[in-house]
PDB file of C-alpha atoms in Angstrom:
ATOM      1  CA  MET A 549       0.000   0.000   0.000  1.00  0.00           C
ATOM      2  CA  LYS A 550       2.818   2.413   0.876  1.00  0.00           C
ATOM      3  CA  LYS A 551       4.409   1.806  -2.554  1.00  0.00           C
ATOM      4  CA  ILE A 552       1.132   2.651  -4.329  1.00  0.00           C
ATOM      5  CA  ILE A 553       0.673   5.853  -2.303  1.00  0.00           C
ATOM      6  CA  PHE A 554       4.308   6.831  -2.922  1.00  0.00           C
ATOM      7  CA  PHE A 555       3.968   6.224  -6.676  1.00  0.00           C
ATOM      8  CA  VAL A 556       0.803   8.331  -6.923  1.00  0.00           C
ATOM      9  CA  PHE A 557       2.412  11.108  -4.840  1.00  0.00           C
ATOM     10  CA  VAL A 558       5.615  11.198  -6.906  1.00  0.00           C
ATOM     11  CA  THR A 559       3.666  11.182 -10.186  1.00  0.00           C
ATOM     12  CA  THR A 560       1.514  14.046  -8.962  1.00  0.00           C
ATOM     13  CA  MET A 561       4.509  16.079  -7.846  1.00  0.00           C
ATOM     14  CA  LEU A 562       6.368  15.553 -11.132  1.00  0.00           C
ATOM     15  CA  CYS A 563       3.347  16.748 -13.097  1.00  0.00           C
ATOM     16  CA  ALA A 564       2.777  19.689 -10.787  1.00  0.00           C
ATOM     17  CA  CYS A 565       6.419  20.792 -11.043  1.00  0.00           C
ATOM     18  CA  ASP A 566       6.159  21.043 -14.823  1.00  0.00           C
ATOM     19  CA  CYS A 567       6.508  24.761 -15.593  1.00  0.00           C
ATOM     20  CA  GLN A 568       3.575  24.555 -17.999  1.00  0.00           C
ATOM     21  CA  TRP A 569       1.128  24.046 -15.125  1.00  0.00           C
ATOM     22  CA  ARG A 570      -0.557  27.093 -13.628  1.00  0.00           C
ATOM     23  CA  LEU A 571      -2.798  27.764 -10.658  1.00  0.00           C
ATOM     24  CA  ALA A 572      -6.482  27.696 -11.583  1.00  0.00           C
ATOM     25  CA  VAL A 573      -8.296  27.693  -8.240  1.00  0.00           C
ATOM     26  CA  SER A 574     -10.703  30.472  -9.206  1.00  0.00           C
ATOM     27  CA  GLU A 575     -11.681  29.058 -12.613  1.00  0.00           C
ATOM     28  CA  ASP A 576     -14.650  26.889 -11.653  1.00  0.00           C
ATOM     29  CA  ILE A 577     -16.546  25.091  -8.947  1.00  0.00           C
ATOM     30  CA  ALA A 578     -18.582  21.941  -9.491  1.00  0.00           C
ATOM     31  CA  LEU A 579     -21.385  20.506  -7.383  1.00  0.00           C
ATOM     32  CA  ILE A 580     -21.136  16.704  -7.206  1.00  0.00           C
ATOM     33  CA  ALA A 581     -23.873  14.170  -6.449  1.00  0.00           C
ATOM     34  CA  ASN A 582     -23.044  10.440  -6.436  1.00  0.00           C
ATOM     35  CA  ALA A 583     -25.207   7.353  -6.024  1.00  0.00           C
ATOM     36  CA  GLY A 584     -24.620   3.647  -6.500  1.00  0.00           C
ATOM     37  CA  MET A 585     -23.085   0.543  -4.954  1.00  0.00           C
ATOM     38  CA  THR A 586     -21.119   0.479  -1.704  1.00  0.00           C
ATOM     39  CA  HIS A 587     -19.444  -2.554  -0.160  1.00  0.00           C
ATOM     40  CA  VAL A 588     -17.073  -3.679   2.588  1.00  0.00           C
ATOM     41  CA  LYS A 589     -14.847  -6.263   0.927  1.00  0.00           C
ATOM     42  CA  GLY A 590     -13.471  -8.978   3.187  1.00  0.00           C
ATOM     43  CA  GLY A 591     -16.167 -10.109   5.613  1.00  0.00           C
ATOM     44  CA  GLU A 592     -17.850 -13.286   4.368  1.00  0.00           C
ATOM     45  CA  SER A 593     -21.275 -12.073   5.533  1.00  0.00           C
ATOM     46  CA  TYR A 594     -21.080  -8.646   3.845  1.00  0.00           C
ATOM     47  CA  ASN A 595     -23.142  -7.868   0.736  1.00  0.00           C
ATOM     48  CA  PRO A 596     -23.290  -4.750  -1.469  1.00  0.00           C
ATOM     49  CA  ALA A 597     -25.737  -2.016  -0.466  1.00  0.00           C
ATOM     50  CA  PHE A 598     -26.970   1.300  -1.833  1.00  0.00           C
ATOM     51  CA  GLY A 599     -24.994   4.439  -0.952  1.00  0.00           C
ATOM     52  CA  GLY A 600     -24.100   7.902  -2.172  1.00  0.00           C
ATOM     53  CA  ALA A 601     -22.137  11.091  -1.678  1.00  0.00           C
ATOM     54  CA  ILE A 602     -22.546  14.838  -2.074  1.00  0.00           C
ATOM     55  CA  GLY A 603     -19.928  17.567  -2.259  1.00  0.00           C
ATOM     56  CA  ALA A 604     -18.011  20.012  -4.430  1.00  0.00           C
ATOM     57  CA  GLU A 605     -14.815  20.033  -6.503  1.00  0.00           C
ATOM     58  CA  THR A 606     -12.711  22.666  -8.237  1.00  0.00           C
ATOM     59  CA  THR A 607      -9.764  22.838 -10.625  1.00  0.00           C
ATOM     60  CA  VAL A 608      -6.566  23.498  -8.675  1.00  0.00           C
ATOM     61  CA  LEU A 609      -3.933  23.276 -11.424  1.00  0.00           C
ATOM     62  CA  ARG A 610      -4.302  23.424 -15.191  1.00  0.00           C
ATOM     63  CA  ARG A 611      -1.875  22.721 -18.008  1.00  0.00           C
ATOM     64  CA  ASP A 612      -4.246  23.181 -20.958  1.00  0.00           C
ATOM     65  CA  GLU A 613      -7.881  22.524 -21.836  1.00  0.00           C
ATOM     66  CA  LYS A 614      -7.298  18.776 -21.582  1.00  0.00           C
ATOM     67  CA  SER A 615      -5.121  18.276 -18.496  1.00  0.00           C
ATOM     68  CA  SER A 616      -5.901  19.509 -14.996  1.00  0.00           C
ATOM     69  CA  PHE A 617      -5.712  18.605 -11.317  1.00  0.00           C
ATOM     70  CA  LYS A 618      -8.927  18.760  -9.332  1.00  0.00           C
ATOM     71  CA  SER A 619      -9.659  18.556  -5.632  1.00  0.00           C
ATOM     72  CA  GLY A 620     -12.621  19.079  -3.365  1.00  0.00           C
ATOM     73  CA  VAL A 621     -14.541  17.695  -0.458  1.00  0.00           C
ATOM     74  CA  ASN A 622     -17.540  15.394  -0.158  1.00  0.00           C
ATOM     75  CA  ILE A 623     -19.436  13.426   2.458  1.00  0.00           C
ATOM     76  CA  SER A 624     -20.143   9.809   1.567  1.00  0.00           C
ATOM     77  CA  PHE A 625     -22.751   7.463   3.001  1.00  0.00           C
ATOM     78  CA  GLN A 626     -21.495   3.919   2.548  1.00  0.00           C
ATOM     79  CA  GLY A 627     -21.086   0.534   4.207  1.00  0.00           C
ATOM     80  CA  ALA A 628     -22.648  -2.854   3.460  1.00  0.00           C
ATOM     81  CA  SER A 629     -25.546  -5.131   4.286  1.00  0.00           C
ATOM     82  CA  TYR A 630     -24.968  -8.424   6.046  1.00  0.00           C
ATOM     83  CA  GLU A 631     -26.624 -11.722   6.783  1.00  0.00           C
ATOM     84  CA  GLU A 632     -25.006 -14.126   9.237  1.00  0.00           C
ATOM     85  CA  THR A 633     -26.137 -17.474  10.577  1.00  0.00           C
ATOM     86  CA  ILE A 634     -25.032 -18.533  14.066  1.00  0.00           C
ATOM     87  CA  SER A 635     -25.223 -22.197  14.991  1.00  0.00           C
ATOM     88  CA  TYR A 636     -25.350 -23.474  18.555  1.00  0.00           C
ATOM     89  CA  ASP A 637     -26.425 -26.424  20.674  1.00  0.00           C
ATOM     90  CA  THR A 638     -29.199 -26.297  23.265  1.00  0.00           C
ATOM     91  CA  TYR A 639     -29.219 -28.735  26.139  1.00  0.00           C
ATOM     92  CA  SER A 640     -32.068 -30.202  28.128  1.00  0.00           C
ATOM     93  CA  LEU A 641     -32.337 -33.070  30.584  1.00  0.00           C
ATOM     94  CA  LYS A 642     -33.356 -35.462  27.813  1.00  0.00           C
ATOM     95  CA  SER A 643     -31.526 -34.325  24.692  1.00  0.00           C
ATOM     96  CA  VAL A 644     -29.135 -32.001  22.880  1.00  0.00           C
ATOM     97  CA  GLN A 645     -30.640 -30.016  20.018  1.00  0.00           C
ATOM     98  CA  PHE A 646     -28.878 -28.149  17.192  1.00  0.00           C
ATOM     99  CA  GLU A 647     -30.324 -24.721  16.347  1.00  0.00           C
ATOM    100  CA  GLU A 648     -29.526 -21.862  13.980  1.00  0.00           C
ATOM    101  CA  ASN A 649     -30.363 -18.158  14.121  1.00  0.00           C
ATOM    102  CA  THR A 650     -29.959 -15.779  11.183  1.00  0.00           C
ATOM    103  CA  PHE A 651     -29.098 -12.119  11.800  1.00  0.00           C
ATOM    104  CA  SER A 652     -29.275  -9.451   9.101  1.00  0.00           C
ATOM    105  CA  GLY A 653     -28.931  -5.702   8.855  1.00  0.00           C
ATOM    106  CA  LYS A 654     -26.690  -2.963   7.505  1.00  0.00           C
ATOM    107  CA  VAL A 655     -23.410  -1.369   8.513  1.00  0.00           C
ATOM    108  CA  ASN A 656     -23.664   2.400   7.903  1.00  0.00           C
ATOM    109  CA  LEU A 657     -20.391   4.328   7.544  1.00  0.00           C
ATOM    110  CA  SER A 658     -20.045   8.016   6.727  1.00  0.00           C
ATOM    111  CA  TYR A 659     -16.777   9.688   5.700  1.00  0.00           C
ATOM    112  CA  LEU A 660     -15.433  13.135   4.892  1.00  0.00           C
ATOM    113  CA  ASN A 661     -13.451  12.609   1.667  1.00  0.00           C
ATOM    114  CA  ILE A 662     -10.857  14.810  -0.028  1.00  0.00           C
ATOM    115  CA  PRO A 663     -10.312  13.533  -3.594  1.00  0.00           C
ATOM    116  CA  LEU A 664      -7.041  14.544  -5.311  1.00  0.00           C
ATOM    117  CA  LEU A 665      -7.527  13.848  -9.012  1.00  0.00           C
ATOM    118  CA  TYR A 666      -5.696  14.144 -12.294  1.00  0.00           C
ATOM    119  CA  HIS A 667      -8.403  14.891 -14.872  1.00  0.00           C
ATOM    120  CA  TYR A 668      -8.028  14.401 -18.629  1.00  0.00           C
ATOM    121  CA  GLN A 669     -10.709  15.828 -20.932  1.00  0.00           C
ATOM    122  CA  SER A 670     -10.700  14.644 -24.562  1.00  0.00           C
ATOM    123  CA  ASN A 671     -11.871  16.714 -27.522  1.00  0.00           C
ATOM    124  CA  SER A 672     -14.701  14.222 -28.083  1.00  0.00           C
ATOM    125  CA  GLY A 673     -16.224  14.959 -24.650  1.00  0.00           C
ATOM    126  CA  PHE A 674     -15.082  11.847 -22.779  1.00  0.00           C
ATOM    127  CA  TYR A 675     -12.959  12.236 -19.662  1.00  0.00           C
ATOM    128  CA  ALA A 676     -10.844  10.045 -17.393  1.00  0.00           C
ATOM    129  CA  GLU A 677      -9.605  10.738 -13.875  1.00  0.00           C
ATOM    130  CA  GLY A 678      -7.575   9.069 -11.158  1.00  0.00           C
ATOM    131  CA  GLY A 679      -5.583   9.839  -8.054  1.00  0.00           C
ATOM    132  CA  LEU A 680      -5.624   9.512  -4.278  1.00  0.00           C
ATOM    133  CA  GLN A 681      -8.396  10.062  -1.721  1.00  0.00           C
ATOM    134  CA  PRO A 682      -7.867  10.497   2.043  1.00  0.00           C
ATOM    135  CA  SER A 683     -11.078   9.775   3.985  1.00  0.00           C
ATOM    136  CA  PHE A 684     -11.922  10.642   7.595  1.00  0.00           C
ATOM    137  CA  LEU A 685     -14.528   8.653   9.499  1.00  0.00           C
ATOM    138  CA  LEU A 686     -17.531  10.657  10.733  1.00  0.00           C
ATOM    139  CA  SER A 687     -19.781   7.883  12.046  1.00  0.00           C
ATOM    140  CA  ALA A 688     -20.142   4.105  12.137  1.00  0.00           C
ATOM    141  CA  LYS A 689     -23.401   2.408  13.098  1.00  0.00           C
ATOM    142  CA  ASP A 690     -24.710  -1.133  12.933  1.00  0.00           C
ATOM    143  CA  LYS A 691     -28.427  -1.213  12.143  1.00  0.00           C
ATOM    144  CA  PRO A 692     -29.875  -4.732  12.488  1.00  0.00           C
ATOM    145  CA  ASP A 693     -33.189  -5.497  10.811  1.00  0.00           C
ATOM    146  CA  GLU A 694     -34.543  -6.393  14.215  1.00  0.00           C
ATOM    147  CA  GLY A 695     -33.576  -4.281  17.205  1.00  0.00           C
ATOM    148  CA  ALA A 696     -31.999  -0.884  17.809  1.00  0.00           C
ATOM    149  CA  SER A 697     -28.914   0.405  16.001  1.00  0.00           C
ATOM    150  CA  TYR A 698     -25.709   0.933  17.922  1.00  0.00           C
ATOM    151  CA  ASP A 699     -22.466   2.854  17.520  1.00  0.00           C
ATOM    152  CA  PHE A 700     -19.211   1.011  16.812  1.00  0.00           C
ATOM    153  CA  LYS A 701     -17.014   3.932  15.721  1.00  0.00           C
ATOM    154  CA  ASP A 702     -14.304   2.870  18.192  1.00  0.00           C
ATOM    155  CA  TYR A 703     -13.752  -0.317  16.152  1.00  0.00           C
ATOM    156  CA  ILE A 704     -13.264   1.436  12.782  1.00  0.00           C
ATOM    157  CA  LYS A 705     -10.062   3.275  11.882  1.00  0.00           C
ATOM    158  CA  THR A 706     -10.372   7.040  11.737  1.00  0.00           C
ATOM    159  CA  VAL A 707      -8.473   7.438   8.434  1.00  0.00           C
ATOM    160  CA  ASP A 708      -8.792   5.474   5.209  1.00  0.00           C
ATOM    161  CA  ILE A 709      -6.793   5.985   2.000  1.00  0.00           C
ATOM    162  CA  GLY A 710      -8.473   5.127  -1.290  1.00  0.00           C
ATOM    163  CA  ILE A 711      -7.624   5.026  -4.989  1.00  0.00           C
ATOM    164  CA  PRO A 712     -10.341   6.757  -7.057  1.00  0.00           C
ATOM    165  CA  VAL A 713     -10.678   6.036 -10.791  1.00  0.00           C
ATOM    166  CA  GLY A 714     -13.378   7.525 -12.987  1.00  0.00           C
ATOM    167  CA  LEU A 715     -14.722   7.763 -16.544  1.00  0.00           C
ATOM    168  CA  GLY A 716     -17.423   9.993 -17.936  1.00  0.00           C
ATOM    169  CA  TYR A 717     -18.749  12.301 -20.605  1.00  0.00           C
ATOM    170  CA  GLN A 718     -19.033  16.093 -20.700  1.00  0.00           C
ATOM    171  CA  LEU A 719     -22.522  16.790 -22.055  1.00  0.00           C
ATOM    172  CA  ASN A 720     -22.047  20.573 -22.280  1.00  0.00           C
ATOM    173  CA  ASP A 721     -20.104  23.387 -20.587  1.00  0.00           C
ATOM    174  CA  ASN A 722     -21.892  22.793 -17.289  1.00  0.00           C
ATOM    175  CA  LEU A 723     -23.098  19.211 -17.062  1.00  0.00           C
ATOM    176  CA  SER A 724     -21.231  15.903 -17.069  1.00  0.00           C
ATOM    177  CA  LEU A 725     -22.160  12.320 -16.186  1.00  0.00           C
ATOM    178  CA  GLY A 726     -19.782   9.548 -15.232  1.00  0.00           C
ATOM    179  CA  VAL A 727     -18.799   6.651 -13.002  1.00  0.00           C
ATOM    180  CA  ARG A 728     -16.205   6.746 -10.215  1.00  0.00           C
ATOM    181  CA  ALA A 729     -14.893   3.742  -8.289  1.00  0.00           C
ATOM    182  CA  VAL A 730     -12.891   4.069  -5.066  1.00  0.00           C
ATOM    183  CA  TYR A 731     -11.017   1.142  -3.529  1.00  0.00           C
ATOM    184  CA  GLY A 732      -9.851   1.598   0.056  1.00  0.00           C
ATOM    185  CA  LEU A 733      -6.277   0.466   0.637  1.00  0.00           C
ATOM    186  CA  SER A 734      -6.523   0.298   4.437  1.00  0.00           C
ATOM    187  CA  ASN A 735      -7.972  -2.450   6.609  1.00  0.00           C
ATOM    188  CA  ILE A 736     -10.718  -0.427   8.305  1.00  0.00           C
ATOM    189  CA  ASN A 737     -10.814  -2.586  11.467  1.00  0.00           C
ATOM    190  CA  THR A 738      -8.885  -1.086  14.382  1.00  0.00           C
ATOM    191  CA  GLU A 739      -8.076  -4.581  15.689  1.00  0.00           C
ATOM    192  CA  GLY A 740      -7.649  -6.246  12.323  1.00  0.00           C
ATOM    193  CA  THR A 741      -3.984  -7.135  12.801  1.00  0.00           C
ATOM    194  CA  GLU A 742      -4.685  -8.809  16.146  1.00  0.00           C
ATOM    195  CA  MET A 743      -8.085 -10.457  15.799  1.00  0.00           C
ATOM    196  CA  TYR A 744      -8.241 -11.417  12.133  1.00  0.00           C
ATOM    197  CA  SER A 745      -6.025 -13.097   9.584  1.00  0.00           C
ATOM    198  CA  SER A 746      -5.007 -11.174   6.461  1.00  0.00           C
ATOM    199  CA  GLU A 747      -7.851 -12.858   4.551  1.00  0.00           C
ATOM    200  CA  ASP A 748     -10.380 -11.248   6.915  1.00  0.00           C
ATOM    201  CA  ASN A 749      -9.219  -7.657   6.444  1.00  0.00           C
ATOM    202  CA  ASP A 750     -12.086  -5.347   5.483  1.00  0.00           C
ATOM    203  CA  HIS A 751     -11.712  -2.665   2.799  1.00  0.00           C
ATOM    204  CA  ASN A 752     -14.161   0.003   1.654  1.00  0.00           C
ATOM    205  CA  VAL A 753     -15.313  -0.201  -1.966  1.00  0.00           C
ATOM    206  CA  THR A 754     -17.666   2.204  -3.721  1.00  0.00           C
ATOM    207  CA  VAL A 755     -18.841   2.429  -7.341  1.00  0.00           C
ATOM    208  CA  PHE A 756     -20.964   5.531  -7.838  1.00  0.00           C
ATOM    209  CA  GLY A 757     -22.601   7.206 -10.774  1.00  0.00           C
ATOM    210  CA  VAL A 758     -21.411  10.836 -10.806  1.00  0.00           C
ATOM    211  CA  PHE A 759     -23.571  13.848 -11.627  1.00  0.00           C
ATOM    212  CA  ARG A 760     -21.418  17.001 -11.910  1.00  0.00           C
ATOM    213  CA  TYR A 761     -22.737  20.523 -12.502  1.00  0.00           C
ATOM    214  CA  THR A 762     -19.995  23.118 -13.052  1.00  0.00           C
ATOM    215  CA  PHE A 763     -20.201  26.870 -12.532  1.00  0.00           C
ATOM    216  CA  SER A 764     -17.448  28.349 -14.683  1.00  0.00           C
ATOM    217  CA  LYS A 765     -15.771  31.629 -13.695  1.00  0.00           C
ATOM    218  CA  LYS A 766     -13.782  32.036 -16.900  1.00  0.00           C
TER     219      LYS A 766
END
């Protein structure tokens, strides 16, 4: 993971140090709304669930009309659903019986995300983007289908680092539609290295459709 982060950082710095890049913070601001699939990859009982995000992004550096660096901030609502069966024996004076109980619900996680993206815009309208995304945990709740929800923020790491990759199409000067996937590099469990094997590490995964509306200041 450290090698991937280092590679992305060095690539970003080399591009930014190119004398052809210029500051472009005041050029535009875009409102972002995302919706789609969210998942916690690792736990055998986890299943994909619906999630989303809302925020804003702006161009920070620009080389030309095609190449730019963008950053911003958004709040994401993610997590996963789960269904787990627990087996146990019950004892009586006459017999031993085998029973199973199935528990289901949803793990709800919310993060403050700061995407750092290289953005390439083609002449045909299609765009591609990729970079690094630090995420900071805001809340973590387990909401079973039966019973009250409870907080388990103390068991989830405060910081996650993800790799965002996106594709889309610029419909006009203001509106674009696309897809952005973010894979979390960190094991989000605070006790993952002690309680679980490497196969049980849990990682955040989101695949969202992206609606972007840009207010240009050019």
